[in-house]
Coordinates of C-alpha atoms in Angstrom, one line a residue:
Chain A
M1 CA -9.0 2.6 18.6
K2 CA -5.3 3.3 18.9
T3 CA -3.1 3.7 15.9
Y4 CA -1.3 0.6 14.6
Y5 CA 2.1 0.6 12.9
D6 CA 0.3 -0.4 9.7
C7 CA -1.6 2.9 9.8
L8 CA 1.6 4.9 9.3
P9 CA 2.5 3.9 5.7
C10 CA -1.3 4.1 5.0
F11 CA -1.5 7.7 6.3
I12 CA 1.3 8.6 3.9
R13 CA -0.3 6.8 1.0
Q14 CA -3.6 8.4 1.7
S15 CA -2.1 11.9 1.9
L16 CA -0.4 11.4 -1.5
D17 CA -3.7 10.2 -3.0
A18 CA -5.5 13.1 -1.4
A19 CA -3.0 15.8 -2.6
R20 CA -3.2 14.4 -6.1
E21 CA -7.0 14.5 -6.0
I22 CA -6.8 18.2 -5.3
T23 CA -4.0 19.5 -7.4
D24 CA -1.7 18.6 -10.3
D25 CA 1.1 20.9 -9.0
Q26 CA 3.9 18.5 -8.3
E27 CA 5.7 20.9 -6.0
I28 CA 2.6 21.3 -3.8
I29 CA 2.1 17.5 -3.8
G30 CA 5.7 17.0 -2.8
R31 CA 5.7 19.7 -0.1
S32 CA 2.5 18.3 1.4
L33 CA 3.8 14.7 1.3
K34 CA 7.1 15.6 3.0
R35 CA 5.3 17.6 5.7
V36 CA 2.9 14.7 6.3
I37 CA 5.8 12.3 6.6
R38 CA 7.5 14.5 9.2
E39 CA 4.3 14.7 11.2
V40 CA 3.8 10.9 10.9
S41 CA 7.3 10.3 12.2
E42 CA 6.4 12.1 15.4
F43 CA 2.8 10.8 15.8
D44 CA 1.8 9.4 19.1
L45 CA 0.4 5.9 18.5
R46 CA -1.9 6.2 21.5
M47 CA -3.9 8.7 19.5
M48 CA -6.7 7.5 17.2
P49 CA -6.1 7.2 13.4
P50 CA -8.7 9.9 12.6
E51 CA -6.6 12.4 14.7
M52 CA -3.7 11.8 12.3
G53 CA -6.3 12.2 9.4
Q54 CA -7.1 15.7 10.9
V55 CA -3.5 16.7 10.8
I56 CA -2.9 15.4 7.3
H57 CA -5.9 17.2 5.8
R58 CA -5.0 20.4 7.6
I59 CA -1.6 20.2 6.0
I60 CA -3.1 19.6 2.6
R61 CA -5.6 22.4 2.9
E62 CA -2.8 24.8 4.0
E63 CA -0.4 23.7 1.2
T64 CA -3.0 23.9 -1.5
G65 CA -4.4 27.1 -0.1
N66 CA -7.9 25.6 -0.4
P67 CA -10.1 25.6 2.7
D68 CA -12.5 23.0 1.1
P69 CA -10.6 21.1 -1.6
Y70 CA -13.3 18.5 -2.0
K71 CA -16.1 21.0 -2.5
Y72 CA -16.7 20.1 -6.2
K73 CA -16.6 16.4 -5.5
K74 CA -18.8 16.7 -2.5
D75 CA -21.5 18.6 -4.5
K76 CA -21.2 16.0 -7.2
S77 CA -21.7 13.2 -4.7
T78 CA -24.8 14.9 -3.3
E79 CA -26.2 15.2 -6.8
M80 CA -25.4 11.5 -7.4
A81 CA -26.9 10.5 -4.1
L82 CA -30.1 12.5 -4.7
E83 CA -30.4 10.7 -8.1
L84 CA -29.8 7.3 -6.5
A85 CA -32.2 8.1 -3.6
K86 CA -35.2 8.1 -5.9
D87 CA -34.8 4.4 -6.6
A88 CA -33.8 3.7 -3.0
S89 CA -36.9 5.5 -1.7
R90 CA -39.2 3.4 -3.9
R91 CA -37.5 0.2 -2.7
I92 CA -37.8 1.3 0.9
K93 CA -41.5 2.1 0.6
A94 CA -42.2 -1.3 -1.1
A95 CA -40.2 -3.3 1.4
G96 CA -41.7 -5.6 4.0
D97 CA -39.6 -3.9 6.7
P98 CA -39.1 -0.3 5.6
F99 CA -37.0 0.5 8.7
E100 CA -34.4 -2.3 8.1
T101 CA -34.4 -1.6 4.3
A102 CA -33.7 2.2 5.0
L103 CA -31.0 1.2 7.5
R104 CA -29.5 -1.0 4.8
F105 CA -29.4 1.9 2.3
A106 CA -27.9 4.1 4.9
I107 CA -25.0 1.6 5.3
A108 CA -24.9 1.2 1.5
G109 CA -24.4 5.0 1.3
N110 CA -21.3 4.8 3.5
I111 CA -19.4 3.7 0.3
M112 CA -19.2 7.4 -0.7
D113 CA -15.9 7.9 1.1
F114 CA -13.0 9.8 -0.3
A115 CA -10.6 8.8 2.4
F116 CA -10.3 5.5 0.5
A117 CA -9.7 6.5 -3.1
E118 CA -10.3 3.1 -4.5
T119 CA -13.9 3.0 -3.2
W120 CA -14.9 6.1 -5.1
N121 CA -16.1 5.2 -8.5
R122 CA -19.6 5.0 -9.9
G123 CA -19.4 1.2 -10.5
R124 CA -18.5 0.5 -6.8
I125 CA -21.1 2.9 -5.6
E126 CA -23.9 1.4 -7.7
D127 CA -22.8 -2.1 -6.6
S128 CA -23.1 -1.1 -3.0
F129 CA -26.7 0.1 -3.6
N130 CA -27.6 -2.9 -5.8
K131 CA -26.8 -5.3 -2.9
A132 CA -28.4 -3.2 -0.2
E133 CA -31.3 -5.6 0.5
K134 CA -29.2 -8.7 0.2
H135 CA -25.9 -7.9 2.0
P136 CA -25.7 -9.7 5.4
V137 CA -26.5 -7.5 8.4
D138 CA -27.3 -8.2 12.0
S139 CA -31.1 -8.2 11.8
A140 CA -31.5 -8.7 15.5
M141 CA -29.4 -5.5 16.2
C142 CA -31.5 -3.7 13.6
E143 CA -34.7 -4.8 15.4
K144 CA -33.2 -3.7 18.8
L145 CA -32.4 -0.3 17.4
K146 CA -35.9 0.1 15.9
N147 CA -37.5 -0.8 19.3
R148 CA -35.2 1.6 21.1
I149 CA -36.0 4.4 18.7
K150 CA -39.7 3.8 19.0
K151 CA -39.6 4.5 22.8
A152 CA -36.9 7.2 22.7
S153 CA -37.4 10.8 23.7
S154 CA -34.4 12.2 21.9
I155 CA -31.9 11.0 19.2
L156 CA -28.5 12.2 18.1
F157 CA -27.5 11.0 14.6
I158 CA -23.8 11.6 13.8
G159 CA -23.3 11.7 10.1
D160 CA -20.2 10.9 8.1
N161 CA -19.7 11.6 4.3
T162 CA -21.4 14.1 2.0
G163 CA -23.7 12.2 -0.3
E164 CA -24.2 9.5 2.3
T165 CA -26.2 12.0 4.2
V166 CA -29.0 11.7 1.6
F167 CA -29.5 8.1 2.7
D168 CA -29.3 9.0 6.3
R169 CA -32.3 11.3 5.6
L170 CA -34.3 8.4 4.1
F171 CA -33.4 6.3 7.1
I172 CA -34.5 9.0 9.6
E173 CA -37.8 9.3 7.7
E174 CA -38.5 5.6 8.7
F175 CA -37.8 6.1 12.4
P176 CA -40.8 4.9 14.4
G177 CA -42.0 7.0 17.3
S178 CA -41.8 10.8 17.5
A179 CA -38.4 11.6 19.1
P180 CA -36.8 14.8 17.8
V181 CA -33.6 14.0 15.9
C182 CA -30.4 16.1 15.9
Y183 CA -28.1 15.4 12.9
A184 CA -24.4 16.2 13.7
V185 CA -21.8 17.2 11.1
K186 CA -18.4 18.7 11.1
Q187 CA -17.9 22.4 11.9
S188 CA -15.5 22.9 8.9
P189 CA -14.5 20.8 6.0
V190 CA -12.3 17.7 6.2
I191 CA -12.0 15.3 3.3
N192 CA -15.6 14.9 2.0
D193 CA -17.1 14.8 5.5
A194 CA -20.5 16.6 5.6
T195 CA -20.7 20.1 7.0
E196 CA -23.9 22.0 7.7
E197 CA -24.0 23.4 4.2
D198 CA -23.6 19.8 2.8
A199 CA -26.3 18.4 5.1
L200 CA -28.7 21.2 4.0
K201 CA -28.2 20.4 0.3
A202 CA -29.1 16.8 1.2
G203 CA -32.4 18.0 2.9
L204 CA -31.5 16.9 6.4
D205 CA -33.2 20.0 7.8
K206 CA -36.5 18.3 6.8
V207 CA -36.1 15.5 9.2
A208 CA -33.7 16.7 11.9
K209 CA -32.1 19.7 13.5
I210 CA -28.6 20.1 12.0
I211 CA -25.8 20.8 14.4
N212 CA -22.0 20.7 14.1
N213 CA -19.5 19.0 16.5
G214 CA -17.1 22.0 16.7
T215 CA -14.2 20.3 14.9
D216 CA -12.5 19.5 11.6
A217 CA -11.5 16.0 12.7
P218 CA -12.7 12.9 10.8
G219 CA -15.0 10.8 13.1
T220 CA -15.9 12.2 16.5
V221 CA -12.9 13.1 18.6
L222 CA -14.8 13.8 21.9
R223 CA -12.0 15.7 23.6
Q224 CA -12.1 18.3 20.7
C225 CA -15.9 18.6 20.4
S226 CA -17.8 21.7 21.4
K227 CA -19.7 21.9 24.7
E228 CA -22.9 22.3 22.7
F229 CA -22.2 19.0 20.8
L230 CA -21.2 17.2 24.0
G231 CA -24.5 18.3 25.5
H232 CA -26.3 16.5 22.7
F233 CA -24.0 13.5 22.9
Y234 CA -24.4 12.9 26.6
G235 CA -28.0 14.2 26.8
S236 CA -29.7 12.3 24.0
E237 CA -31.4 9.1 24.8
I238 CA -30.0 7.4 21.7
V239 CA -26.8 8.1 19.7
I240 CA -26.3 6.6 16.3
A241 CA -23.0 7.2 14.5
K242 CA -22.3 6.4 10.8
G243 CA -19.0 5.4 9.2
Q244 CA -15.7 4.0 9.9
A245 CA -14.0 7.1 11.5
N246 CA -16.9 7.4 13.9
F247 CA -16.5 3.7 14.6
E248 CA -12.8 4.2 15.4
T249 CA -13.3 7.3 17.5
L250 CA -16.5 6.2 19.4
T251 CA -16.0 2.6 20.3
G252 CA -14.2 3.8 23.4
A253 CA -16.9 6.4 24.3
D254 CA -18.3 6.4 27.8
R255 CA -21.9 6.1 26.7
E256 CA -23.8 3.7 24.5
V257 CA -23.5 4.5 20.8
F258 CA -25.1 2.5 17.9
L259 CA -22.4 2.2 15.2
L260 CA -23.3 1.7 11.5
T261 CA -20.6 1.3 9.0
Q262 CA -19.0 -0.6 6.1
V263 CA -15.6 -2.0 7.1
K264 CA -13.1 -0.7 4.6
C265 CA -9.7 -1.1 6.4
R266 CA -7.8 -4.3 7.1
V267 CA -6.4 -3.1 10.4
I268 CA -9.8 -2.2 11.8
A269 CA -11.2 -5.5 10.5
E270 CA -8.4 -7.5 12.3
H271 CA -8.7 -5.4 15.5
Y272 CA -12.4 -6.1 15.8
N273 CA -12.5 -9.5 14.2
F274 CA -14.5 -8.3 11.2
N275 CA -13.8 -8.8 7.5
V276 CA -13.2 -6.0 5.0
G277 CA -16.5 -5.5 3.2
D278 CA -18.7 -6.3 6.3
W279 CA -21.7 -4.1 7.0
I280 CA -21.8 -3.5 10.7
I281 CA -24.6 -2.6 13.1
T282 CA -23.3 -2.8 16.7
T283 CA -23.0 -0.9 19.9
N284 CA -19.8 0.1 21.7
I285 CA -21.0 -1.0 25.1
Chain B
M1 CA 15.9 6.0 -12.0
K2 CA 15.0 8.8 -9.6
T3 CA 12.7 8.3 -6.7
Y4 CA 9.0 9.0 -7.2
Y5 CA 6.6 10.3 -4.6
D6 CA 4.9 6.9 -4.7
C7 CA 8.1 5.3 -3.5
L8 CA 8.0 7.1 -0.2
P9 CA 4.9 5.3 1.4
C10 CA 6.2 2.1 -0.3
F11 CA 9.6 2.4 1.5
I12 CA 7.8 2.7 4.8
R13 CA 5.5 -0.2 4.1
Q14 CA 8.5 -2.3 3.0
S15 CA 10.5 -1.4 6.2
L16 CA 7.6 -2.5 8.3
D17 CA 7.3 -5.8 6.5
A18 CA 11.1 -6.3 6.7
A19 CA 11.2 -5.5 10.5
R20 CA 8.4 -8.0 11.1
E21 CA 10.1 -10.7 9.0
I22 CA 13.1 -10.4 11.3
T23 CA 11.7 -9.9 14.8
D24 CA 8.5 -10.2 16.8
D25 CA 9.7 -7.5 19.2
Q26 CA 7.1 -4.8 18.8
E27 CA 9.4 -2.2 20.4
I28 CA 12.2 -2.9 17.9
I29 CA 9.7 -2.9 15.0
G30 CA 8.3 0.5 16.2
R31 CA 11.7 2.0 16.7
S32 CA 12.9 0.9 13.3
L33 CA 9.7 2.2 11.6
K34 CA 9.9 5.6 13.2
R35 CA 13.6 6.0 12.3
V36 CA 12.8 5.0 8.7
I37 CA 10.0 7.5 8.5
R38 CA 12.3 10.3 9.8
E39 CA 14.9 9.3 7.1
V40 CA 12.3 9.1 4.4
S41 CA 11.0 12.6 5.3
E42 CA 14.5 13.9 4.5
F43 CA 15.2 11.8 1.5
D44 CA 16.5 13.6 -1.6
L45 CA 14.2 12.4 -4.5
R46 CA 17.1 12.8 -7.0
M47 CA 18.6 9.7 -5.4
M48 CA 17.7 6.3 -6.7
P49 CA 15.2 4.1 -4.8
P50 CA 17.8 1.4 -3.9
E51 CA 19.8 4.1 -2.1
M52 CA 16.9 4.5 0.3
G53 CA 16.7 0.7 0.5
Q54 CA 20.3 0.8 1.7
V55 CA 19.5 3.3 4.4
I56 CA 16.3 1.4 5.5
H57 CA 18.1 -2.0 5.8
R58 CA 21.0 -0.4 7.7
I59 CA 18.5 0.9 10.2
I60 CA 16.9 -2.5 10.5
R61 CA 20.2 -4.3 11.0
E62 CA 21.2 -1.7 13.6
E63 CA 17.9 -1.8 15.5
T64 CA 17.7 -5.6 15.5
G65 CA 21.4 -5.9 16.3
N66 CA 21.6 -8.6 13.5
P67 CA 24.2 -8.0 10.7
D68 CA 22.5 -10.5 8.4
P69 CA 18.9 -10.8 9.4
Y70 CA 17.9 -12.8 6.3
K71 CA 20.6 -15.4 6.7
Y72 CA 18.2 -18.3 7.6
K73 CA 15.8 -17.4 4.8
K74 CA 18.7 -16.9 2.3
D75 CA 20.1 -20.4 3.1
K76 CA 16.5 -21.8 2.8
S77 CA 16.1 -20.1 -0.6
T78 CA 19.5 -21.5 -1.8
E79 CA 18.3 -25.0 -0.7
M80 CA 15.0 -24.5 -2.5
A81 CA 16.8 -23.2 -5.6
L82 CA 19.2 -26.2 -5.7
E83 CA 16.2 -28.5 -5.5
L84 CA 14.3 -26.7 -8.3
A85 CA 17.5 -26.5 -10.4
K86 CA 17.5 -30.2 -11.0
D87 CA 14.3 -30.0 -13.0
A88 CA 15.4 -26.7 -14.7
S89 CA 18.7 -28.3 -15.7
R90 CA 16.9 -31.2 -17.4
R91 CA 14.5 -28.8 -19.2
I92 CA 17.5 -26.7 -20.4
K93 CA 19.4 -29.7 -21.7
A94 CA 16.3 -31.0 -23.5
A95 CA 15.4 -27.6 -25.1
G96 CA 15.8 -26.6 -28.7
D97 CA 17.7 -23.5 -27.6
P98 CA 19.4 -24.2 -24.3
F99 CA 20.8 -20.6 -24.1
E100 CA 17.4 -19.0 -24.4
T101 CA 15.8 -21.6 -22.0
A102 CA 18.6 -21.0 -19.4
L103 CA 18.1 -17.3 -19.7
R104 CA 14.4 -17.8 -19.1
F105 CA 15.1 -19.8 -16.0
A106 CA 17.5 -17.1 -14.8
I107 CA 14.7 -14.5 -15.2
A108 CA 12.3 -16.9 -13.5
G109 CA 14.7 -17.1 -10.6
N110 CA 14.4 -13.4 -10.1
I111 CA 11.1 -14.1 -8.3
M112 CA 13.1 -15.0 -5.2
D113 CA 13.1 -11.5 -3.9
F114 CA 12.5 -10.5 -0.2
A115 CA 12.1 -6.8 -0.9
F116 CA 8.6 -7.6 -2.1
A117 CA 7.1 -9.8 0.6
E118 CA 4.2 -10.8 -1.5
T119 CA 6.4 -12.5 -4.1
W120 CA 8.0 -14.8 -1.6
N121 CA 5.9 -17.9 -1.2
R122 CA 6.5 -21.4 -2.6
G123 CA 3.4 -21.3 -4.8
R124 CA 4.5 -18.1 -6.6
I125 CA 8.1 -19.3 -7.0
E126 CA 6.9 -22.6 -8.5
D127 CA 4.5 -20.7 -10.8
S128 CA 7.4 -18.5 -12.0
F129 CA 9.4 -21.7 -12.9
N130 CA 6.5 -23.5 -14.4
K131 CA 6.0 -20.8 -16.9
A132 CA 9.7 -20.3 -17.7
E133 CA 9.5 -21.6 -21.2
K134 CA 6.2 -20.0 -22.1
H135 CA 6.4 -16.5 -20.6
P136 CA 6.9 -13.8 -23.4
V137 CA 10.4 -12.5 -23.7
D138 CA 12.2 -10.6 -26.4
S139 CA 13.8 -13.5 -28.3
A140 CA 15.6 -11.1 -30.7
M141 CA 17.4 -9.5 -27.7
C142 CA 18.1 -13.0 -26.4
E143 CA 19.7 -13.9 -29.7
K144 CA 21.7 -10.6 -29.7
L145 CA 23.1 -11.3 -26.3
K146 CA 24.0 -14.9 -27.3
N147 CA 25.9 -13.6 -30.3
R148 CA 27.7 -11.0 -28.3
I149 CA 28.7 -13.5 -25.6
K150 CA 30.0 -15.9 -28.3
K151 CA 32.5 -13.3 -29.5
A152 CA 33.3 -11.7 -26.1
S153 CA 36.7 -11.7 -24.4
S154 CA 35.4 -10.9 -20.9
I155 CA 32.0 -10.9 -19.1
L156 CA 30.8 -9.3 -15.9
F157 CA 27.6 -10.8 -14.5
I158 CA 26.0 -8.8 -11.7
G159 CA 23.9 -11.0 -9.5
D160 CA 20.9 -10.1 -7.4
N161 CA 19.1 -12.4 -4.9
T162 CA 20.4 -15.4 -3.0
G163 CA 18.7 -18.5 -4.5
E164 CA 18.3 -16.8 -7.9
T165 CA 22.1 -17.2 -8.2
V166 CA 21.7 -20.9 -8.7
F167 CA 19.8 -20.2 -11.9
D168 CA 22.4 -17.6 -13.0
R169 CA 24.9 -20.5 -12.7
L170 CA 22.8 -22.7 -15.0
F171 CA 22.6 -19.7 -17.4
I172 CA 26.4 -19.1 -17.4
E173 CA 26.9 -22.8 -18.1
E174 CA 25.1 -22.3 -21.4
F175 CA 27.2 -19.3 -22.5
P176 CA 28.7 -19.9 -25.9
G177 CA 32.4 -19.0 -26.6
S178 CA 35.1 -19.1 -24.0
A179 CA 35.1 -15.7 -22.3
P180 CA 36.0 -15.7 -18.6
V181 CA 33.1 -14.6 -16.4
C182 CA 33.2 -12.6 -13.2
Y183 CA 30.1 -12.9 -11.0
A184 CA 29.6 -9.8 -8.8
V185 CA 27.7 -9.8 -5.5
K186 CA 27.4 -7.5 -2.5
Q187 CA 30.3 -7.0 -0.1
S188 CA 28.0 -7.3 2.9
P189 CA 24.4 -8.4 3.5
V190 CA 21.4 -6.3 2.5
I191 CA 18.0 -7.9 2.4
N192 CA 18.4 -11.3 0.7
D193 CA 21.0 -10.0 -1.9
A194 CA 23.7 -12.6 -2.5
T195 CA 27.1 -12.1 -0.8
E196 CA 30.3 -14.1 -1.7
E197 CA 29.3 -16.7 0.9
D198 CA 25.8 -17.1 -0.7
A199 CA 27.3 -17.3 -4.2
L200 CA 29.7 -20.0 -3.1
K201 CA 26.8 -22.1 -1.7
A202 CA 25.1 -21.8 -5.0
G203 CA 28.2 -23.1 -6.8
L204 CA 29.0 -19.9 -8.8
D205 CA 32.7 -20.5 -8.3
K206 CA 32.4 -23.5 -10.7
V207 CA 31.5 -21.2 -13.6
A208 CA 32.9 -17.7 -12.7
K209 CA 35.3 -15.8 -10.5
I210 CA 33.2 -14.4 -7.6
I211 CA 33.9 -10.7 -6.8
N212 CA 32.1 -8.2 -4.6
N213 CA 31.1 -4.6 -5.5
G214 CA 32.3 -3.1 -2.2
T215 CA 28.8 -2.0 -1.0
D216 CA 25.7 -3.0 1.0
A217 CA 23.4 -1.1 -1.4
P218 CA 20.7 -3.0 -3.3
G219 CA 21.4 -2.9 -7.0
T220 CA 24.6 -1.3 -8.2
V221 CA 25.2 2.2 -6.9
L222 CA 28.2 3.0 -9.0
R223 CA 29.3 6.0 -7.0
Q224 CA 29.7 3.7 -4.0
C225 CA 31.4 0.8 -5.6
S226 CA 35.0 -0.3 -5.1
K227 CA 37.7 0.5 -7.5
E228 CA 38.2 -3.2 -8.2
F229 CA 34.6 -3.6 -9.1
L230 CA 34.6 -0.5 -11.3
G231 CA 37.6 -1.9 -13.1
H232 CA 35.5 -5.0 -14.0
F233 CA 32.5 -2.8 -14.8
Y234 CA 34.2 -0.6 -17.2
G235 CA 36.8 -3.1 -18.4
S236 CA 34.6 -6.1 -19.2
E237 CA 33.4 -6.4 -22.8
I238 CA 29.9 -7.4 -21.7
V239 CA 28.1 -6.5 -18.6
I240 CA 24.9 -8.5 -17.7
A241 CA 22.9 -7.4 -14.6
K242 CA 20.0 -9.2 -13.0
G243 CA 17.0 -7.9 -11.1
Q244 CA 15.0 -4.8 -10.6
A245 CA 17.4 -2.9 -8.3
N246 CA 20.2 -3.4 -10.8
F247 CA 17.7 -2.2 -13.5
E248 CA 16.9 0.9 -11.5
T249 CA 20.5 1.7 -10.7
L250 CA 22.2 0.8 -14.0
T251 CA 19.8 2.2 -16.7
G252 CA 21.6 5.5 -16.3
A253 CA 25.1 3.9 -16.4
D254 CA 27.7 5.4 -18.9
R255 CA 28.3 2.0 -20.6
E256 CA 26.2 -0.6 -22.1
V257 CA 24.6 -3.1 -19.7
F258 CA 22.3 -6.0 -20.6
L259 CA 19.5 -5.9 -18.0
L260 CA 17.4 -9.0 -17.2
T261 CA 14.6 -8.8 -14.7
Q262 CA 11.1 -9.4 -13.8
V263 CA 9.1 -6.2 -13.3
K264 CA 7.6 -6.2 -9.8
C265 CA 6.9 -2.5 -9.2
R266 CA 4.1 -0.3 -10.6
V267 CA 6.2 2.8 -10.5
I268 CA 9.0 1.2 -12.5
A269 CA 6.5 -0.3 -14.9
E270 CA 4.9 3.1 -15.5
H271 CA 8.3 4.9 -15.9
Y272 CA 9.6 2.5 -18.5
N273 CA 6.3 1.7 -20.1
F274 CA 6.3 -1.9 -18.9
N275 CA 3.6 -3.9 -17.1
V276 CA 4.0 -5.5 -13.7
G277 CA 4.9 -9.1 -14.3
D278 CA 6.8 -8.5 -17.6
W279 CA 10.1 -10.4 -18.1
I280 CA 12.6 -7.9 -19.5
I281 CA 15.7 -8.4 -21.6
T282 CA 17.1 -5.0 -22.6
T283 CA 20.1 -2.8 -22.7
N284 CA 20.4 0.7 -21.1
I285 CA 22.0 2.2 -24.2

């Protein structure tokens, strides 16, 4: 998805929120903000919003001198997710359709997103999980994905946020068939996106081979990804991608991708005729 | 009031909303937006937010090639205000304290503000007037102002938005004593701030001498104002100023000013320990 005019003030708002999340030093906050605004003034709107996110968070990491400013919060969110996963696991096992229920928890887990500060509080997270079995989703698409997984010979699962990864693990555990799964994360930290270290803490190595995409961009910016990752992306029979930044960056991809996300942004909602708050299971092609 | 970091994304958001109010031409909208973002990246935070507003709206007038882009909406808001004023006038005449009631309607009228797009809809405007007699205000300050006006020899009343001016007229009609009143407006258009032409349409000439402040800045940026205006500002026994931009620009003034406004901005609310939605009657000194 291209960048809309509405994204520009939102980038600046997000960068201010992000800098404040990381430091109380008003000078650092101000310096980051001014650099971000200068970058935004020159941003090419044909680029995708997560590419601007990449620039913003590089600036914030540079200005704060911290290569992984969300580390503490990422670890806390993995802890919280592991705690919540006990109940989710019970509910999945007890469900009539454990695959669909696990998929629902995987989308519920997409609430653990620090790019949208207002979504990150315990109440909202618990609310997202409480409604996991009841929130409307496209059950036909869910069934289609299940049947495709059953017959597949290889699967690439592209993760999104730390914490959320725990629920991706529960979902992968319910995959029918016996296709090997690769779980892709970021090469290095950006916001609270999962890296290999984060995925390991969530136990993804128990259900998949963890790989990284060679970048520090939110979502999956294919033109930046490593050859190894692109080999998996184009070589796997099924690709599943989680979260809104993957949705934005992969809807234009030149292969089929199953996209699972919560819709958190009004601009994306309007562009694709969704509503903010929708839980999406779709394909790009 | 100085500019806060939070003002910067808000300036950019407002400029996008403003450009869209004025034109559907996406190229003009984009060009204005990028120019505003560049200006914001260089903005000196020691300046007051309305000074950035002045720069933003100059850019928008230049890019749209329209010296008074809100003219149609200003005229519509005067028409609406004249219509609403009939009922307000009846309610003021019937009130136990017509001065306080007229003051309340003058503050209610401050809702007619295009700088905050979300406040401009008929429902919200009517709601503001419906609650005019009931909304909490500082009645002791109201009484103090009444007593001061009664004894005054000269009064400067600094207006704000077109439309709102109609209710300022009703308020001035209830002034006790016999002090002559000057009503100050902008020299040339900025957003929907009243100019001399707009004040005339609202009938301000029937209750005051209309003057302009020599600028196109929202609020009252004293260092930009004409000598004639400054003569009135420092020479009048009482100065009353309406609206949030006057509040921002005159709280630091080196003479007493009675400030009457609705609080519409979270940053201002936090800075002064108000709540968004408060109706304020206060003095700067």
